[in-house]
């Protein structure tokens, strides 16, 4: 029983620490941090797949499947958002004149 309380304590401590760290980041740095955190989302996805592989009951399989589904969506969505943010920094090409197009 102590293992469950220890895991809950570590989870709560990690959540509080993560919130405090992210809350103090200036707004200008959120884009690079979110881009870099896509790597962490990939690790979460791998962990969910490992947990799903070790599942035995139907409840564990359902929770593992939901974990993999949400982890994959989070990782893919992070890369989509990063790509859209990087598009903002590209230089736009001038529109071609109608005379040059003919």
PDB file of C-alpha atoms in Angstrom:
ATOM      1  CA  UNK A   1       0.000   0.000   0.000  1.00  0.00           C
ATOM      2  CA  UNK A   2       2.917   2.286   0.623  1.00  0.00           C
ATOM      3  CA  UNK A   3       3.921   2.009  -3.033  1.00  0.00           C
ATOM      4  CA  UNK A   4       0.604   3.531  -4.138  1.00  0.00           C
ATOM      5  CA  UNK A   5       0.948   6.477  -1.784  1.00  0.00           C
ATOM      6  CA  UNK A   6       4.554   6.979  -2.842  1.00  0.00           C
ATOM      7  CA  UNK A   7       3.575   6.980  -6.526  1.00  0.00           C
ATOM      8  CA  UNK A   8       0.758   9.455  -5.820  1.00  0.00           C
ATOM      9  CA  UNK A   9       3.150  11.684  -3.867  1.00  0.00           C
ATOM     10  CA  UNK A  10       5.705  11.661  -6.697  1.00  0.00           C
ATOM     11  CA  UNK A  11       2.974  12.420  -9.250  1.00  0.00           C
ATOM     12  CA  UNK A  12       1.631  15.352  -7.229  1.00  0.00           C
ATOM     13  CA  UNK A  13       5.136  16.699  -6.643  1.00  0.00           C
ATOM     14  CA  UNK A  14       5.967  16.456 -10.362  1.00  0.00           C
ATOM     15  CA  UNK A  15       2.702  18.159 -11.342  1.00  0.00           C
ATOM     16  CA  UNK A  16       3.234  21.021  -8.896  1.00  0.00           C
ATOM     17  CA  UNK A  17       6.871  21.483  -9.916  1.00  0.00           C
ATOM     18  CA  UNK A  18       5.992  21.439 -13.624  1.00  0.00           C
ATOM     19  CA  UNK A  19       3.235  23.994 -13.122  1.00  0.00           C
ATOM     20  CA  UNK A  20       5.508  26.324 -11.157  1.00  0.00           C
ATOM     21  CA  UNK A  21       8.275  26.107 -13.751  1.00  0.00           C
ATOM     22  CA  UNK A  22       6.010  26.701 -16.750  1.00  0.00           C
ATOM     23  CA  UNK A  23       4.131  29.537 -15.017  1.00  0.00           C
ATOM     24  CA  UNK A  24       7.356  31.514 -14.675  1.00  0.00           C
ATOM     25  CA  UNK A  25       8.434  31.217 -18.307  1.00  0.00           C
ATOM     26  CA  UNK A  26       8.104  34.473 -20.286  1.00  0.00           C
ATOM     27  CA  UNK A  27       5.498  34.439 -23.055  1.00  0.00           C
ATOM     28  CA  UNK A  28       8.123  34.851 -25.778  1.00  0.00           C
ATOM     29  CA  UNK A  29       9.730  31.527 -24.818  1.00  0.00           C
ATOM     30  CA  UNK A  30       6.584  29.381 -24.881  1.00  0.00           C
ATOM     31  CA  UNK A  31       6.902  28.557 -28.604  1.00  0.00           C
ATOM     32  CA  UNK A  32      10.430  27.088 -28.409  1.00  0.00           C
ATOM     33  CA  UNK A  33       9.573  25.230 -25.216  1.00  0.00           C
ATOM     34  CA  UNK A  34       6.457  23.694 -26.727  1.00  0.00           C
ATOM     35  CA  UNK A  35       8.427  22.684 -29.784  1.00  0.00           C
ATOM     36  CA  UNK A  36      11.013  20.963 -27.637  1.00  0.00           C
ATOM     37  CA  UNK A  37       8.395  19.273 -25.495  1.00  0.00           C
ATOM     38  CA  UNK A  38       7.205  17.202 -28.460  1.00  0.00           C
ATOM     39  CA  UNK A  39      10.076  14.881 -27.597  1.00  0.00           C
ATOM     40  CA  UNK A  40       8.563  14.372 -24.142  1.00  0.00           C
ATOM     41  CA  UNK A  41       5.186  13.574 -25.700  1.00  0.00           C
ATOM     42  CA  UNK A  42       6.906  10.841 -27.695  1.00  0.00           C
ATOM     43  CA  UNK A  43       8.327   9.362 -24.508  1.00  0.00           C
ATOM     44  CA  UNK A  44       4.856   9.399 -22.947  1.00  0.00           C
ATOM     45  CA  UNK A  45       3.537   7.557 -26.002  1.00  0.00           C
ATOM     46  CA  UNK A  46       6.240   4.886 -25.711  1.00  0.00           C
ATOM     47  CA  UNK A  47       5.438   4.484 -22.003  1.00  0.00           C
ATOM     48  CA  UNK A  48       1.747   4.071 -22.772  1.00  0.00           C
ATOM     49  CA  UNK A  49       2.546   1.427 -25.388  1.00  0.00           C
ATOM     50  CA  UNK A  50       4.709  -0.468 -22.900  1.00  0.00           C
ATOM     51  CA  UNK A  51       1.921  -0.282 -20.302  1.00  0.00           C
ATOM     52  CA  UNK A  52      -0.562  -1.540 -22.892  1.00  0.00           C
ATOM     53  CA  UNK A  53       1.757  -4.422 -23.709  1.00  0.00           C
ATOM     54  CA  UNK A  54       1.789  -5.507 -20.069  1.00  0.00           C
ATOM     55  CA  UNK A  55      -2.003  -5.291 -19.640  1.00  0.00           C
ATOM     56  CA  UNK A  56      -3.893  -8.480 -18.790  1.00  0.00           C
ATOM     57  CA  UNK A  57      -7.483  -7.573 -17.921  1.00  0.00           C
ATOM     58  CA  UNK A  58      -9.954  -5.870 -20.209  1.00  0.00           C
ATOM     59  CA  UNK A  59      -9.968  -2.795 -17.935  1.00  0.00           C
ATOM     60  CA  UNK A  60      -6.183  -2.495 -18.185  1.00  0.00           C
ATOM     61  CA  UNK A  61      -6.385  -2.945 -21.959  1.00  0.00           C
ATOM     62  CA  UNK A  62      -9.010  -0.189 -22.226  1.00  0.00           C
ATOM     63  CA  UNK A  63      -7.005   2.234 -20.080  1.00  0.00           C
ATOM     64  CA  UNK A  64      -3.821   1.387 -22.005  1.00  0.00           C
ATOM     65  CA  UNK A  65      -5.553   1.889 -25.344  1.00  0.00           C
ATOM     66  CA  UNK A  66      -6.918   5.257 -24.236  1.00  0.00           C
ATOM     67  CA  UNK A  67      -3.430   6.209 -23.037  1.00  0.00           C
ATOM     68  CA  UNK A  68      -1.873   5.303 -26.377  1.00  0.00           C
ATOM     69  CA  UNK A  69      -4.634   7.108 -28.274  1.00  0.00           C
ATOM     70  CA  UNK A  70      -4.288  10.306 -26.245  1.00  0.00           C
ATOM     71  CA  UNK A  71      -0.484  10.153 -26.303  1.00  0.00           C
ATOM     72  CA  UNK A  72      -0.423   9.764 -30.087  1.00  0.00           C
ATOM     73  CA  UNK A  73      -2.880  12.610 -30.523  1.00  0.00           C
ATOM     74  CA  UNK A  74      -0.838  14.817 -28.224  1.00  0.00           C
ATOM     75  CA  UNK A  75       2.436  14.085 -30.030  1.00  0.00           C
ATOM     76  CA  UNK A  76       0.942  14.531 -33.509  1.00  0.00           C
ATOM     77  CA  UNK A  77      -0.893  17.689 -32.495  1.00  0.00           C
ATOM     78  CA  UNK A  78       2.302  19.120 -31.032  1.00  0.00           C
ATOM     79  CA  UNK A  79       4.117  18.670 -34.310  1.00  0.00           C
ATOM     80  CA  UNK A  80       1.240  20.213 -36.267  1.00  0.00           C
ATOM     81  CA  UNK A  81       1.215  23.257 -34.000  1.00  0.00           C
ATOM     82  CA  UNK A  82       5.000  23.562 -34.212  1.00  0.00           C
ATOM     83  CA  UNK A  83       4.847  23.448 -38.010  1.00  0.00           C
ATOM     84  CA  UNK A  84       2.218  26.185 -38.044  1.00  0.00           C
ATOM     85  CA  UNK A  85       4.308  28.325 -35.707  1.00  0.00           C
ATOM     86  CA  UNK A  86       7.395  27.906 -37.859  1.00  0.00           C
ATOM     87  CA  UNK A  87       5.385  28.993 -40.920  1.00  0.00           C
ATOM     88  CA  UNK A  88       4.986  32.406 -39.286  1.00  0.00           C
ATOM     89  CA  UNK A  89       8.738  32.999 -39.448  1.00  0.00           C
ATOM     90  CA  UNK A  90       9.174  32.217 -43.154  1.00  0.00           C
ATOM     91  CA  UNK A  91       9.592  35.138 -45.513  1.00  0.00           C
ATOM     92  CA  UNK A  92       6.778  35.618 -47.984  1.00  0.00           C
ATOM     93  CA  UNK A  93       7.620  35.755 -51.653  1.00  0.00           C
ATOM     94  CA  UNK A  94       6.360  38.741 -53.648  1.00  0.00           C
ATOM     95  CA  UNK A  95       3.332  38.054 -55.831  1.00  0.00           C
ATOM     96  CA  UNK A  96       4.206  37.649 -59.536  1.00  0.00           C
ATOM     97  CA  UNK A  97       3.095  40.423 -61.842  1.00  0.00           C
ATOM     98  CA  UNK A  98       0.384  39.591 -64.354  1.00  0.00           C
ATOM     99  CA  UNK A  99       2.668  40.698 -67.238  1.00  0.00           C
ATOM    100  CA  UNK A 100       5.447  38.304 -66.244  1.00  0.00           C
ATOM    101  CA  UNK A 101       3.060  35.370 -65.887  1.00  0.00           C
ATOM    102  CA  UNK A 102       2.094  35.524 -69.613  1.00  0.00           C
TER     103      UNK A 102
END
